[in-house]
mmCIF file of C-alpha atoms in Angstrom:
data_model
loop_
_atom_site.group_PDB
_atom_site.id
_atom_site.type_symbol
_atom_site.label_atom_id
_atom_site.label_comp_id
_atom_site.label_asym_id
_atom_site.label_seq_id
_atom_site.Cartn_x
_atom_site.Cartn_y
_atom_site.Cartn_z
ATOM 1 C CA MET Y 14 -8.790 -8.956 -11.150
ATOM 2 C CA ILE Y 15 -6.473 -10.402 -8.772
ATOM 3 C CA THR Y 16 -2.984 -11.956 -10.290
ATOM 4 C CA LEU Y 17 -0.780 -13.842 -7.860
ATOM 5 C CA ARG Y 18 2.875 -13.419 -7.740
ATOM 6 C CA PRO Y 19 4.345 -16.376 -5.533
ATOM 7 C CA SER Y 20 7.299 -15.846 -3.659
ATOM 8 C CA ALA Y 21 8.770 -18.793 -5.199
ATOM 9 C CA GLU Y 22 8.322 -17.628 -8.787
ATOM 10 C CA ARG Y 23 10.099 -14.622 -8.478
ATOM 11 C CA GLY Y 24 14.251 -13.813 -9.562
ATOM 12 C CA LEU Y 25 16.591 -14.892 -7.230
ATOM 13 C CA ALA Y 26 20.365 -13.525 -7.064
ATOM 14 C CA ASP Y 27 22.858 -15.078 -4.762
ATOM 15 C CA HIS Y 28 25.954 -13.196 -5.047
ATOM 16 C CA GLY Y 29 27.448 -14.567 -2.048
ATOM 17 C CA TRP Y 30 27.726 -11.386 -0.005
ATOM 18 C CA LEU Y 31 23.968 -10.600 -1.773
ATOM 19 C CA LEU Y 32 21.033 -12.861 -2.003
ATOM 20 C CA ALA Y 33 18.006 -10.960 -3.608
ATOM 21 C CA ARG Y 34 14.495 -11.882 -4.447
ATOM 22 C CA HIS Y 35 13.026 -9.972 -7.616
ATOM 23 C CA SER Y 36 9.341 -9.769 -7.940
ATOM 24 C CA PHE Y 37 9.957 -7.864 -11.333
ATOM 25 C CA SER Y 38 12.750 -8.229 -13.998
ATOM 26 C CA PHE Y 39 16.086 -6.853 -12.743
ATOM 27 C CA GLY Y 40 19.345 -7.369 -13.312
ATOM 28 C CA GLU Y 41 20.163 -10.332 -14.888
ATOM 29 C CA TYR Y 42 16.879 -11.736 -13.796
ATOM 30 C CA TYR Y 43 14.283 -10.951 -17.224
ATOM 31 C CA ASP Y 44 11.052 -12.413 -17.339
ATOM 32 C CA ALA Y 45 8.815 -10.684 -20.427
ATOM 33 C CA ALA Y 46 5.882 -11.068 -18.516
ATOM 34 C CA GLU Y 47 7.150 -9.893 -15.101
ATOM 35 C CA MET Y 48 7.774 -6.036 -16.335
ATOM 36 C CA GLY Y 49 6.621 -4.352 -13.147
ATOM 37 C CA TRP Y 50 3.264 -3.489 -12.874
ATOM 38 C CA GLY Y 51 2.009 0.068 -14.487
ATOM 39 C CA ALA Y 52 4.410 2.484 -12.364
ATOM 40 C CA LEU Y 53 5.506 0.142 -10.126
ATOM 41 C CA ARG Y 54 8.812 -1.239 -11.800
ATOM 42 C CA VAL Y 55 11.228 -3.043 -9.253
ATOM 43 C CA ILE Y 56 10.397 -4.781 -5.729
ATOM 44 C CA ASN Y 57 13.741 -6.147 -4.447
ATOM 45 C CA GLU Y 58 13.848 -8.039 -0.910
ATOM 46 C CA ASP Y 59 17.551 -7.596 -0.507
ATOM 47 C CA ARG Y 60 19.951 -9.592 2.461
ATOM 48 C CA VAL Y 61 23.325 -7.633 2.381
ATOM 49 C CA ALA Y 62 26.049 -9.599 4.601
ATOM 50 C CA PRO Y 63 27.778 -7.929 7.424
ATOM 51 C CA GLY Y 64 30.358 -5.472 6.301
ATOM 52 C CA THR Y 65 29.436 -5.494 2.535
ATOM 53 C CA GLY Y 66 27.491 -3.668 0.366
ATOM 54 C CA PHE Y 67 26.646 -1.632 -2.628
ATOM 55 C CA GLY Y 68 29.808 0.588 -4.378
ATOM 56 C CA ARG Y 69 29.440 4.074 -5.839
ATOM 57 C CA HIS Y 70 26.684 3.465 -8.798
ATOM 58 C CA GLY Y 71 24.306 5.849 -10.800
ATOM 59 C CA HIS Y 72 20.800 6.245 -11.147
ATOM 60 C CA ARG Y 73 18.235 8.654 -13.218
ATOM 61 C CA ASP Y 74 14.682 9.355 -13.124
ATOM 62 C CA MET Y 75 13.380 6.876 -11.166
ATOM 63 C CA GLU Y 76 11.576 7.239 -7.304
ATOM 64 C CA ILE Y 77 13.478 4.787 -4.974
ATOM 65 C CA VAL Y 78 12.441 3.972 -1.708
ATOM 66 C CA THR Y 79 14.302 1.824 0.496
ATOM 67 C CA TYR Y 80 12.240 0.063 3.551
ATOM 68 C CA ILE Y 81 13.829 -1.610 6.250
ATOM 69 C CA LEU Y 82 13.569 -4.857 7.745
ATOM 70 C CA SER Y 83 15.870 -5.607 9.784
ATOM 71 C CA GLY Y 84 19.526 -4.284 10.317
ATOM 72 C CA ALA Y 85 20.939 -0.917 9.095
ATOM 73 C CA LEU Y 86 22.115 0.272 5.787
ATOM 74 C CA GLU Y 87 24.561 3.092 5.305
ATOM 75 C CA HIS Y 88 24.051 5.324 2.252
ATOM 76 C CA LYS Y 89 26.190 8.237 0.722
ATOM 77 C CA ASP Y 90 25.510 9.904 -2.525
ATOM 78 C CA SER Y 91 27.081 12.830 -4.686
ATOM 79 C CA LEU Y 92 24.188 15.348 -3.031
ATOM 80 C CA GLY Y 93 26.188 14.859 0.124
ATOM 81 C CA ASN Y 94 23.665 13.189 1.905
ATOM 82 C CA GLY Y 95 25.443 10.340 4.819
ATOM 83 C CA ASP Y 96 23.443 8.722 6.989
ATOM 84 C CA VAL Y 97 22.666 5.066 8.330
ATOM 85 C CA ILE Y 98 18.699 4.162 7.615
ATOM 86 C CA ARG Y 99 16.980 1.581 9.962
ATOM 87 C CA ARG Y 100 14.331 -0.233 10.960
ATOM 88 C CA GLY Y 101 11.317 2.117 11.733
ATOM 89 C CA GLU Y 102 13.149 4.680 8.953
ATOM 90 C CA VAL Y 103 12.338 5.118 5.484
ATOM 91 C CA GLN Y 104 14.318 6.535 2.751
ATOM 92 C CA ARG Y 105 13.459 7.969 -0.631
ATOM 93 C CA MET Y 106 15.865 8.803 -3.556
ATOM 94 C CA SER Y 107 14.815 10.802 -6.350
ATOM 95 C CA ALA Y 108 17.161 10.059 -9.127
ATOM 96 C CA GLY Y 109 16.124 13.002 -10.825
ATOM 97 C CA THR Y 110 18.956 14.313 -13.517
ATOM 98 C CA GLY Y 111 21.131 11.746 -12.060
ATOM 99 C CA ILE Y 112 22.701 10.704 -8.501
ATOM 100 C CA LEU Y 113 25.732 8.736 -7.431
ATOM 101 C CA HIS Y 114 25.276 7.067 -4.585
ATOM 102 C CA SER Y 115 26.510 3.990 -2.278
ATOM 103 C CA GLU Y 116 24.962 1.359 -0.113
ATOM 104 C CA PHE Y 117 26.695 -0.682 2.707
ATOM 105 C CA ASN Y 118 25.514 -3.012 6.011
ATOM 106 C CA PRO Y 119 28.044 -0.903 8.657
ATOM 107 C CA SER Y 120 27.247 -4.055 10.755
ATOM 108 C CA PRO Y 121 30.090 -6.655 11.840
ATOM 109 C CA ASP Y 122 27.702 -9.268 12.395
ATOM 110 C CA GLU Y 123 24.486 -8.605 11.366
ATOM 111 C CA ALA Y 124 22.721 -8.854 8.064
ATOM 112 C CA THR Y 125 20.559 -6.053 6.719
ATOM 113 C CA HIS Y 126 17.227 -7.113 5.094
ATOM 114 C CA LEU Y 127 15.044 -4.460 3.384
ATOM 115 C CA LEU Y 128 13.290 -3.889 0.210
ATOM 116 C CA GLN Y 129 13.866 -1.535 -2.425
ATOM 117 C CA ILE Y 130 11.619 -0.010 -4.485
ATOM 118 C CA TRP Y 131 11.125 1.607 -7.785
ATOM 119 C CA ILE Y 132 8.858 3.580 -9.065
ATOM 120 C CA GLU Y 133 8.616 5.751 -12.433
ATOM 121 C CA PRO Y 134 8.548 9.661 -12.044
ATOM 122 C CA ALA Y 135 5.449 11.066 -14.121
ATOM 123 C CA VAL Y 136 7.815 13.620 -15.265
ATOM 124 C CA HIS Y 137 11.646 12.974 -16.175
ATOM 125 C CA GLY Y 138 14.825 15.406 -15.869
ATOM 126 C CA ARG Y 139 13.872 17.007 -12.324
ATOM 127 C CA PRO Y 140 16.739 17.711 -10.164
ATOM 128 C CA ALA Y 141 17.821 14.931 -7.877
ATOM 129 C CA SER Y 142 16.975 14.950 -4.079
ATOM 130 C CA TYR Y 143 16.829 12.751 -0.834
ATOM 131 C CA GLU Y 144 14.858 12.239 2.438
ATOM 132 C CA GLN Y 145 15.192 10.429 5.082
ATOM 133 C CA GLN Y 146 12.447 10.121 7.998
ATOM 134 C CA ALA Y 147 10.703 7.889 10.505
ATOM 135 C CA LEU Y 148 8.562 5.599 9.606
ATOM 136 C CA GLY Y 149 5.979 4.880 12.454
ATOM 137 C CA ILE Y 150 6.162 1.421 12.794
ATOM 138 C CA GLY Y 151 3.506 1.795 15.592
ATOM 139 C CA GLU Y 152 1.315 3.428 13.229
ATOM 140 C CA MET Y 153 0.678 0.496 11.072
ATOM 141 C CA ARG Y 154 -0.870 -1.650 13.763
ATOM 142 C CA GLY Y 155 -4.262 -2.477 12.519
ATOM 143 C CA HIS Y 156 -4.170 0.579 10.407
ATOM 144 C CA TRP Y 157 -3.155 2.041 6.760
ATOM 145 C CA HIS Y 158 0.016 4.043 7.322
ATOM 146 C CA LEU Y 159 1.052 5.920 4.528
ATOM 147 C CA VAL Y 160 4.468 5.644 3.712
ATOM 148 C CA ALA Y 161 5.067 7.913 0.118
ATOM 149 C CA SER Y 162 2.734 10.037 -1.596
ATOM 150 C CA PRO Y 163 2.888 12.573 -4.435
ATOM 151 C CA ASP Y 164 2.049 15.845 -1.998
ATOM 152 C CA GLY Y 165 3.593 14.442 1.378
ATOM 153 C CA ALA Y 166 0.160 13.862 3.132
ATOM 154 C CA GLU Y 167 -0.013 12.198 6.620
ATOM 155 C CA GLY Y 168 3.708 13.368 6.850
ATOM 156 C CA SER Y 169 5.068 10.524 4.160
ATOM 157 C CA THR Y 170 7.737 10.803 2.141
ATOM 158 C CA THR Y 171 7.081 12.785 -1.102
ATOM 159 C CA ILE Y 172 7.593 11.104 -4.554
ATOM 160 C CA GLY Y 173 7.014 12.164 -8.160
ATOM 161 C CA GLN Y 174 4.336 10.203 -9.230
ATOM 162 C CA ASP Y 175 0.974 10.231 -8.626
ATOM 163 C CA ALA Y 176 1.149 6.779 -6.677
ATOM 164 C CA ARG Y 177 0.639 6.195 -2.770
ATOM 165 C CA LEU Y 178 2.588 3.795 -0.567
ATOM 166 C CA TRP Y 179 0.605 2.483 1.932
ATOM 167 C CA ALA Y 180 1.977 -0.221 4.924
ATOM 168 C CA SER Y 181 -0.141 -1.848 7.885
ATOM 169 C CA LEU Y 182 0.823 -4.581 10.646
ATOM 170 C CA LEU Y 183 -2.077 -6.605 11.288
ATOM 171 C CA GLY Y 184 -2.709 -9.133 13.918
ATOM 172 C CA ALA Y 185 -4.181 -12.908 13.192
ATOM 173 C CA GLY Y 186 -7.570 -12.491 12.448
ATOM 174 C CA GLU Y 187 -7.638 -8.703 12.177
ATOM 175 C CA ALA Y 188 -9.287 -6.927 8.946
ATOM 176 C CA LEU Y 189 -8.539 -3.961 6.773
ATOM 177 C CA SER Y 190 -10.530 -2.683 3.834
ATOM 178 C CA TYR Y 191 -9.476 -0.480 1.586
ATOM 179 C CA THR Y 192 -11.239 1.284 -1.798
ATOM 180 C CA LEU Y 193 -9.650 1.520 -5.079
ATOM 181 C CA ALA Y 194 -10.665 4.573 -7.778
ATOM 182 C CA ALA Y 195 -12.126 3.630 -10.882
ATOM 183 C CA GLY Y 196 -9.153 3.036 -13.683
ATOM 184 C CA ARG Y 197 -6.263 2.700 -11.048
ATOM 185 C CA LEU Y 198 -3.866 -0.004 -10.357
ATOM 186 C CA ALA Y 199 -2.919 -1.715 -7.206
ATOM 187 C CA TYR Y 200 -0.227 -3.755 -6.210
ATOM 188 C CA VAL Y 201 0.455 -5.738 -2.733
ATOM 189 C CA HIS Y 202 3.416 -7.194 -1.257
ATOM 190 C CA VAL Y 203 3.653 -9.853 1.892
ATOM 191 C CA VAL Y 204 6.708 -8.868 4.112
ATOM 192 C CA ARG Y 205 5.884 -11.312 6.453
ATOM 193 C CA GLY Y 206 2.635 -13.567 7.457
ATOM 194 C CA ARG Y 207 -0.441 -14.834 6.103
ATOM 195 C CA LEU Y 208 -2.989 -12.862 4.473
ATOM 196 C CA ALA Y 209 -6.242 -13.189 2.631
ATOM 197 C CA LEU Y 210 -6.943 -11.003 -0.328
ATOM 198 C CA ASN Y 211 -10.590 -10.787 -1.495
ATOM 199 C CA GLY Y 212 -10.301 -14.705 -0.318
ATOM 200 C CA GLN Y 213 -7.228 -15.157 -2.282
ATOM 201 C CA ASN Y 214 -4.587 -16.714 -0.019
ATOM 202 C CA LEU Y 215 -0.834 -14.794 -0.070
ATOM 203 C CA ALA Y 216 2.191 -15.380 2.289
ATOM 204 C CA THR Y 217 5.730 -14.026 2.985
ATOM 205 C CA GLY Y 218 7.041 -12.674 -0.449
ATOM 206 C CA ASP Y 219 4.010 -13.189 -2.242
ATOM 207 C CA GLY Y 220 2.256 -10.323 -4.380
ATOM 208 C CA ALA Y 221 -0.982 -9.449 -6.741
ATOM 209 C CA LYS Y 222 -1.600 -7.402 -8.843
ATOM 210 C CA ILE Y 223 -4.809 -6.084 -8.943
ATOM 211 C CA ALA Y 224 -6.780 -4.380 -11.894
ATOM 212 C CA ASP Y 225 -10.480 -3.461 -12.244
ATOM 213 C CA GLU Y 226 -10.980 -3.906 -8.734
ATOM 214 C CA SER Y 227 -12.632 -1.127 -6.264
ATOM 215 C CA ALA Y 228 -12.822 -2.724 -2.817
ATOM 216 C CA LEU Y 229 -10.223 -5.048 -1.225
ATOM 217 C CA GLN Y 230 -10.464 -6.779 2.077
ATOM 218 C CA PHE Y 231 -7.767 -7.774 3.629
ATOM 219 C CA LEU Y 232 -7.506 -10.524 6.529
ATOM 220 C CA ALA Y 233 -4.400 -11.717 8.502
ATOM 221 C CA GLY Y 234 -4.153 -15.475 9.172
ATOM 222 C CA GLU Y 235 -1.265 -14.370 11.823
ATOM 223 C CA GLU Y 236 0.314 -11.431 12.592
ATOM 224 C CA THR Y 237 1.364 -10.015 9.236
ATOM 225 C CA GLU Y 238 2.893 -7.243 7.347
ATOM 226 C CA PHE Y 239 2.033 -5.867 4.478
ATOM 227 C CA LEU Y 240 2.418 -2.988 1.726
ATOM 228 C CA LEU Y 241 -0.126 -1.561 -0.683
ATOM 229 C CA PHE Y 242 0.824 0.440 -3.744
ATOM 230 C CA ASP Y 243 -2.172 2.412 -5.038
ATOM 231 C CA LEU Y 244 -0.978 3.260 -8.465
ATOM 232 C CA PRO Y 245 -2.459 5.660 -11.468
ATOM 233 C CA PRO Y 246 -3.945 3.975 -14.684
ATOM 234 C CA VAL Y 247 -1.621 3.012 -17.636
#
């Protein structure tokens, strides 16, 4: 079963300095039918205006992955970490027992465009931790590139859940397949482009919930960047 989540039906929050699209219920946007998909709780597509950002705030018991699409984001947290993340890098913050942080667009003239992803951890109450590393955009072209996994396989960032986040960048007419193990869920998010998933068409910002499927076939209608979440059974 593949259930499409059209981009236009996502939640919208326009705060002036922040324009956000919410694939699932978040903040003031609430839809009882869109509370996440399995362990995947949040996909927010954020555009942060130059010189603005999120002030110091806290999180607990959540695996948070930040995927930069363009621009830069400056991070500071209560663990003493402070750095700038840019396109071609990925950031993972395991909130665990609690962490405070701020996120700021340091550019005076360029907006920051990003995806922030929240995945529920398998175990609550672990110590908070932080990781930032190269994403390997070139390795995504025509292939699956592992962004996050429970064991840091293939140099991916490590998350505290039996979930895997894959990214790929396909040229027009290029195809890719994926086999989903029995009982597992999946979610697809199209970052940009046009993509056919088992014959169903998706475009920029669209998503798809997947259950009771094993063979997934992807075909790009133009240059397309997309994410695939391989998630544990509910």
